[in-house]
């Protein structure tokens, strides 16, 4: 018997599209299944002002193939020089849906991020006032903190103090990778949500390191031990509206991944929905996939859910290309390591 599942069209609440040839190559992979996405601003140079976000939005729409629809939800990259007035103007015009906080040096193109959190106090207060969400890359960058502890330490040392000091600030902890992240989100009474990627529901740190180093599984925050993956699966499939999909699909060319100092990022846009359906199916939670991928995110961002739908059908394993051509070189598509039975029609 064919099994099929129709969902409101999903959105991606954390996506890297890059620019230029790479943007043109990866955008259709997302737009094929997703109606909207929160677009990460970590270009070189970063998208800091409303004017830069408007320019980037135009380039994204210009790169969209004919016949496809997609709405980029723009973000601003928070720096110590960010002007609160520019942020509120960009939010009030409807252009910008969130501000992104990268601790300086935490990940790809984060050098202009925040070092001294006192310097962004004015912006955070303004965001709390106008209800604009702060998307947070939740890792400390101190050299002495072990990379596997950086999320947990960030919650205690940075995130909780920011939230205490800024009542009403709405925060999305992005791409959580730990049980600590899950617990922290659950402990908040309001104004806190978290995105979870498809790949962190599938891989743990052994996938990266056992039997040889697998650069295509390296991303930031890095995947943690299995108990943390299980906590993420429970959170994603548990129906709690504070958890929603943000793929963090982050394309890098194979040359840049398969290198002595490989870039962080998993490219999942192509097969993300099939991977998620497989994970939710295994958990007996297919009825909760729509909440995670299509309903909880819009609710947090106070946007309507999409009217359009997609249908997933279960059958013989589906195949996706191993890599896509980006114009800058091949980009490997995330390999979940198990067959995918759910096809997006
Ligand atoms: O793995 C990652 N890749 N994590 C990030 O935070 C940034 C992203 C990228 O831009 O490549
Ligand atoms: Zn990201």
Coordinates of C-alpha atoms and ligand atoms in Angstrom, one line a residue:
X1 CA 0.0 0.0 0.0
X2 CA 1.3 3.4 -0.9
X3 CA 1.6 5.7 2.1
X4 CA 1.5 9.4 1.5
X5 CA 1.6 12.4 3.6
X6 CA 0.5 15.9 2.7
X7 CA 1.8 18.9 4.6
X8 CA 1.6 22.6 4.5
X9 CA 4.5 23.7 2.4
X10 CA 7.6 23.8 4.8
X11 CA 9.8 26.7 5.5
X12 CA 13.5 26.7 6.4
X13 CA 14.2 29.0 9.4
X14 CA 18.0 29.0 8.9
X15 CA 19.6 28.8 5.5
X16 CA 22.9 29.8 3.8
X17 CA 22.4 30.8 0.1
X18 CA 25.8 32.6 -0.5
X19 CA 26.0 34.8 -3.5
X20 CA 26.8 34.8 -7.3
X21 CA 27.2 31.4 -9.0
X22 CA 26.8 29.5 -5.8
X23 CA 23.5 31.3 -5.0
X24 CA 22.2 30.4 -8.5
X25 CA 23.2 26.8 -8.0
X26 CA 21.7 26.2 -4.5
X27 CA 18.6 28.4 -4.5
X28 CA 16.5 26.0 -6.7
X29 CA 17.4 23.1 -4.4
X30 CA 15.7 25.0 -1.5
X31 CA 12.9 26.6 -3.5
X32 CA 11.8 23.2 -4.9
X33 CA 10.4 22.2 -1.5
X34 CA 10.4 25.3 0.8
X35 CA 8.2 28.4 0.5
X36 CA 10.4 30.7 2.6
X37 CA 13.7 30.7 4.4
X38 CA 15.5 32.9 7.0
X39 CA 18.6 33.9 5.0
X40 CA 21.8 34.0 6.9
X41 CA 23.8 37.2 6.4
X42 CA 27.4 35.8 6.7
X43 CA 28.5 36.8 3.3
X44 CA 31.9 38.4 2.7
X45 CA 31.5 41.2 3.6
X46 CA 28.5 40.5 5.8
X47 CA 25.0 41.9 5.4
X48 CA 25.0 44.5 8.1
X49 CA 22.6 47.3 7.1
X50 CA 19.1 47.4 5.9
X51 CA 20.3 48.7 2.5
X52 CA 22.7 45.7 2.2
X53 CA 19.8 43.3 3.1
X54 CA 17.6 44.9 0.4
X55 CA 20.4 44.5 -2.2
X56 CA 20.9 40.8 -1.2
X57 CA 17.2 40.1 -1.3
X58 CA 17.1 41.5 -4.9
X59 CA 20.0 39.3 -5.9
X60 CA 18.3 36.2 -4.5
X61 CA 15.1 37.0 -6.3
X62 CA 17.0 37.6 -9.5
X63 CA 18.6 34.2 -9.1
X64 CA 15.3 32.4 -8.8
X65 CA 14.6 30.3 -11.9
X66 CA 11.4 31.1 -13.8
X67 CA 8.3 29.4 -12.6
X68 CA 9.6 28.9 -9.0
X69 CA 8.3 30.9 -6.1
X70 CA 10.3 31.6 -3.0
X71 CA 10.3 34.3 -0.3
X72 CA 13.6 35.2 1.3
X73 CA 13.2 36.4 4.8
X74 CA 16.2 38.6 5.4
X75 CA 18.4 39.0 8.5
X76 CA 21.0 41.5 9.5
X77 CA 24.4 40.6 10.8
X78 CA 24.9 42.1 14.3
X79 CA 28.1 44.0 14.8
X80 CA 29.3 46.2 17.6
X81 CA 28.6 49.2 15.3
X82 CA 25.1 48.2 14.3
X83 CA 22.7 51.2 14.5
X84 CA 19.4 50.5 16.4
X85 CA 17.6 53.0 14.1
X86 CA 18.7 51.2 11.0
X87 CA 17.5 47.9 12.5
X88 CA 14.1 49.2 13.4
X89 CA 13.6 50.9 10.0
X90 CA 14.5 47.6 8.3
X91 CA 12.1 45.7 10.5
X92 CA 9.3 48.1 10.2
X93 CA 9.5 48.1 6.4
X94 CA 9.0 44.4 6.6
X95 CA 12.3 43.6 4.9
X96 CA 14.1 42.2 7.8
X97 CA 12.7 39.4 10.0
X98 CA 15.5 38.8 12.5
X99 CA 19.0 39.9 13.5
X100 CA 21.8 37.3 13.7
X101 CA 24.3 37.2 16.5
X102 CA 27.6 35.5 15.7
X103 CA 30.1 35.5 18.6
X104 CA 33.3 36.8 16.8
X105 CA 35.2 33.9 15.3
X106 CA 32.6 31.2 16.1
X107 CA 32.2 30.0 12.5
X108 CA 32.4 30.7 8.7
X109 CA 32.7 34.4 8.1
X110 CA 32.1 35.5 11.6
X111 CA 35.1 37.7 12.1
X112 CA 32.9 40.9 12.3
X113 CA 30.7 39.3 15.0
X114 CA 30.3 40.5 18.6
X115 CA 33.2 40.4 21.1
X116 CA 31.8 42.8 23.8
X117 CA 28.2 42.2 24.4
X118 CA 27.8 45.6 26.2
X119 CA 28.4 47.2 22.8
X120 CA 25.2 45.7 21.4
X121 CA 23.0 46.5 24.4
X122 CA 21.2 49.4 22.6
X123 CA 20.3 47.2 19.6
X124 CA 19.1 44.3 21.8
X125 CA 16.9 46.7 23.9
X126 CA 15.4 48.1 20.7
X127 CA 14.8 44.6 19.3
X128 CA 12.9 43.7 22.5
X129 CA 10.9 46.9 22.2
X130 CA 9.8 46.1 18.6
X131 CA 9.6 42.4 19.0
X132 CA 12.3 41.5 16.4
X133 CA 13.8 38.1 17.0
X134 CA 17.5 37.6 17.7
X135 CA 18.9 34.5 16.0
X136 CA 21.9 33.2 17.9
X137 CA 24.8 31.1 16.9
X138 CA 25.2 29.6 20.4
X139 CA 28.9 28.8 20.9
X140 CA 31.5 30.5 22.9
X141 CA 34.8 31.0 21.1
X142 CA 37.3 31.0 24.0
X143 CA 40.3 28.9 23.1
X144 CA 40.3 27.1 26.4
X145 CA 36.8 25.7 26.0
X146 CA 36.6 22.3 24.4
X147 CA 34.7 22.4 21.1
X148 CA 32.2 19.9 22.3
X149 CA 31.3 22.0 25.3
X150 CA 31.0 25.4 23.5
X151 CA 27.2 25.3 23.2
X152 CA 26.6 24.4 26.9
X153 CA 29.0 27.0 28.1
X154 CA 27.5 29.6 25.8
X155 CA 24.1 29.1 27.4
X156 CA 25.4 29.7 30.9
X157 CA 27.9 32.5 30.2
X158 CA 26.3 34.4 27.4
X159 CA 22.7 33.5 26.4
X160 CA 21.1 33.4 29.8
X161 CA 22.7 36.7 30.9
X162 CA 21.6 38.4 27.7
X163 CA 18.0 37.1 28.2
X164 CA 17.9 38.1 31.8
X165 CA 19.2 41.6 31.0
X166 CA 16.8 42.0 28.1
X167 CA 13.2 41.2 29.1
X168 CA 11.0 40.6 26.2
X169 CA 13.8 39.9 23.7
X170 CA 12.7 37.0 21.5
X171 CA 15.5 34.6 20.8
X172 CA 16.0 31.7 18.5
X173 CA 18.8 29.4 19.5
X174 CA 19.9 28.1 16.2
X175 CA 20.9 24.7 15.2
X176 CA 21.0 23.3 18.7
X177 CA 23.2 20.2 19.1
X178 CA 22.9 19.3 22.8
X179 CA 20.5 18.0 25.4
X180 CA 21.6 21.2 27.3
X181 CA 20.2 23.3 24.5
X182 CA 16.9 21.3 24.5
X183 CA 16.6 21.6 28.3
X184 CA 17.3 25.3 28.2
X185 CA 14.7 26.0 25.6
X186 CA 12.2 24.0 27.6
X187 CA 13.0 25.8 30.8
X188 CA 12.0 29.2 29.3
X189 CA 8.5 30.4 29.9
X190 CA 8.4 32.5 26.8
X191 CA 10.3 34.3 24.0
X192 CA 12.7 31.4 23.3
X193 CA 12.6 28.9 20.5
X194 CA 15.2 26.7 18.8
X195 CA 15.9 25.4 15.3
X196 CA 17.2 21.9 14.7
X197 CA 18.8 20.8 11.5
X198 CA 18.1 17.5 9.6
X199 CA 21.7 16.5 9.8
X200 CA 22.0 16.8 13.6
X201 CA 19.0 14.4 13.8
X202 CA 21.1 11.9 11.9
X203 CA 24.7 12.1 12.8
X204 CA 26.7 12.0 16.0
X205 CA 30.4 12.7 16.4
X206 CA 31.4 9.2 15.5
X207 CA 30.1 9.7 12.0
X208 CA 32.7 12.4 11.5
X209 CA 35.6 10.6 13.0
X210 CA 35.3 6.8 13.1
X211 CA 37.1 4.9 10.3
X212 CA 38.6 8.0 8.8
X213 CA 37.8 11.7 8.9
X214 CA 34.6 12.6 6.9
X215 CA 34.7 16.3 6.1
X216 CA 31.2 16.4 4.7
X217 CA 29.8 15.7 8.2
X218 CA 31.8 18.5 9.7
X219 CA 29.7 21.5 10.6
X220 CA 29.3 24.0 13.4
X221 CA 28.2 23.5 16.0
X222 CA 29.9 20.2 15.6
X223 CA 27.7 17.1 16.1
X224 CA 28.0 15.8 19.7
X225 CA 27.7 12.3 21.3
X226 CA 24.8 10.0 20.6
X227 CA 22.9 10.9 23.8
X228 CA 22.6 14.5 22.5
X229 CA 21.4 13.3 19.1
X230 CA 18.7 11.3 20.8
X231 CA 17.6 14.4 22.8
X232 CA 17.4 16.4 19.6
X233 CA 15.3 13.7 17.9
X234 CA 12.9 13.6 20.9
X235 CA 12.6 17.4 20.8
X236 CA 12.0 17.6 17.1
X237 CA 9.5 14.8 17.0
X238 CA 7.8 15.5 20.3
X239 CA 5.4 18.1 19.0
X240 CA 6.7 21.0 21.2
X241 CA 6.1 24.2 19.2
X242 CA 9.3 25.7 20.6
X243 CA 11.3 23.5 18.2
X244 CA 11.3 23.9 14.5
X245 CA 13.2 23.2 11.3
X246 CA 16.2 25.3 10.4
X247 CA 18.3 23.3 8.0
X248 CA 21.6 25.3 8.2
X249 CA 22.1 23.9 4.7
X250 CA 25.6 25.4 4.1
X251 CA 27.2 24.8 0.7
X252 CA 31.0 24.7 0.3
X253 CA 32.8 23.3 -2.7
X254 CA 34.3 19.8 -2.3
X255 CA 37.7 21.4 -2.7
X256 CA 37.1 23.6 0.3
X257 CA 35.6 20.7 2.4
X258 CA 38.1 18.1 1.5
X259 CA 41.1 20.1 2.5
X260 CA 43.7 20.2 5.3
X261 CA 41.6 22.8 6.9
X262 CA 38.1 22.0 5.7
X263 CA 35.2 24.4 5.9
X264 CA 32.2 23.7 8.3
X265 CA 28.8 23.0 6.8
X266 CA 26.6 20.3 5.5
X267 CA 24.6 20.8 2.3
X268 CA 21.2 19.3 2.9
X269 CA 18.8 21.5 0.8
X270 CA 18.4 18.8 -1.8
X271 CA 17.2 15.9 0.3
X272 CA 16.3 17.5 3.6
X273 CA 12.5 16.7 3.5
X274 CA 13.2 13.0 2.6
X275 CA 15.7 12.7 5.4
X276 CA 13.2 14.3 7.9
X277 CA 10.4 12.1 6.8
X278 CA 12.6 9.0 7.4
X279 CA 13.6 10.2 10.8
X280 CA 10.0 11.0 11.9
X281 CA 8.7 7.7 10.4
X282 CA 11.2 5.7 12.4
X283 CA 10.0 7.5 15.5
X284 CA 6.4 6.8 14.7
X285 CA 5.9 10.6 14.6
X286 CA 5.0 11.3 11.0
X287 CA 1.9 13.2 12.2
X288 CA 4.2 15.7 13.9
X289 CA 6.4 16.4 10.8
X290 CA 4.1 19.2 9.7
X291 CA 4.3 20.9 13.0
X292 CA 8.1 20.8 13.0
X293 CA 8.6 21.7 9.3
X294 CA 5.7 23.9 8.5
X295 CA 3.8 25.3 11.5
X296 CA 6.0 26.0 14.6
X297 CA 8.4 28.3 12.7
X298 CA 5.7 30.6 11.3
X299 CA 4.0 30.7 14.7
X300 CA 7.3 31.8 16.4
X301 CA 7.9 34.4 13.7
X302 CA 4.3 35.5 13.9
X303 CA 3.7 34.8 10.2
X304 CA 0.9 32.8 8.6
X305 CA 1.6 29.2 7.7
X306 CA 1.8 28.6 4.0
X307 CA -1.5 27.8 2.2
X308 CA 0.2 25.6 -0.4
X309 CA 1.1 22.0 0.4
X310 CA 3.6 19.3 -0.5
X311 CA 3.0 15.6 -0.6
X312 CA 5.5 13.0 0.4
X313 CA 5.1 9.4 -0.8
X314 CA 6.7 6.3 0.6
X315 CA 8.0 3.7 -1.7
X316 CA 11.3 2.2 -3.1
X317 CA 14.4 4.1 -2.0
X318 CA 14.7 7.5 -3.7
X319 CA 18.0 8.7 -5.0
X320 CA 19.4 12.2 -5.1
X321 CA 22.5 13.4 -6.9
X322 CA 25.6 12.8 -4.8
X323 CA 26.7 16.3 -5.6
X324 CA 25.5 19.4 -7.5
X325 CA 27.5 21.6 -9.7
X326 CA 27.9 25.1 -8.3
X327 CA 29.7 26.9 -11.0
X328 CA 32.5 27.2 -8.5
X329 CA 33.0 23.4 -8.3
X330 CA 31.0 20.4 -7.1
X331 CA 29.1 20.6 -3.7
X332 CA 28.4 17.2 -2.0
X333 CA 24.9 16.6 -0.9
X334 CA 24.4 15.3 2.6
X335 CA 24.5 11.5 2.8
X336 CA 22.4 10.3 5.7
X337 CA 23.9 6.9 5.5
X338 CA 20.6 5.0 5.2
X339 CA 18.1 4.6 2.3
X340 CA 15.4 7.3 2.0
X341 CA 12.0 6.0 1.2
X342 CA 10.0 9.2 1.2
X343 CA 9.9 11.1 -2.1
X344 CA 8.6 14.6 -2.4
X345 CA 6.1 14.8 -5.3
Ligands
LIG1 O1 28.5 24.5 9.7 C1 28.3 25.7 9.5 N1 28.4 26.3 8.3 N2 27.9 26.4 10.6 C2 27.8 27.7 10.6 O2 27.5 28.3 11.6 C3 28.1 28.5 9.4 C4 27.9 27.7 8.2 C5 28.5 28.3 6.9 O3 28.3 29.5 6.7 O4 29.2 27.6 6.2
LIG2 ZN1 24.2 28.5 9.8

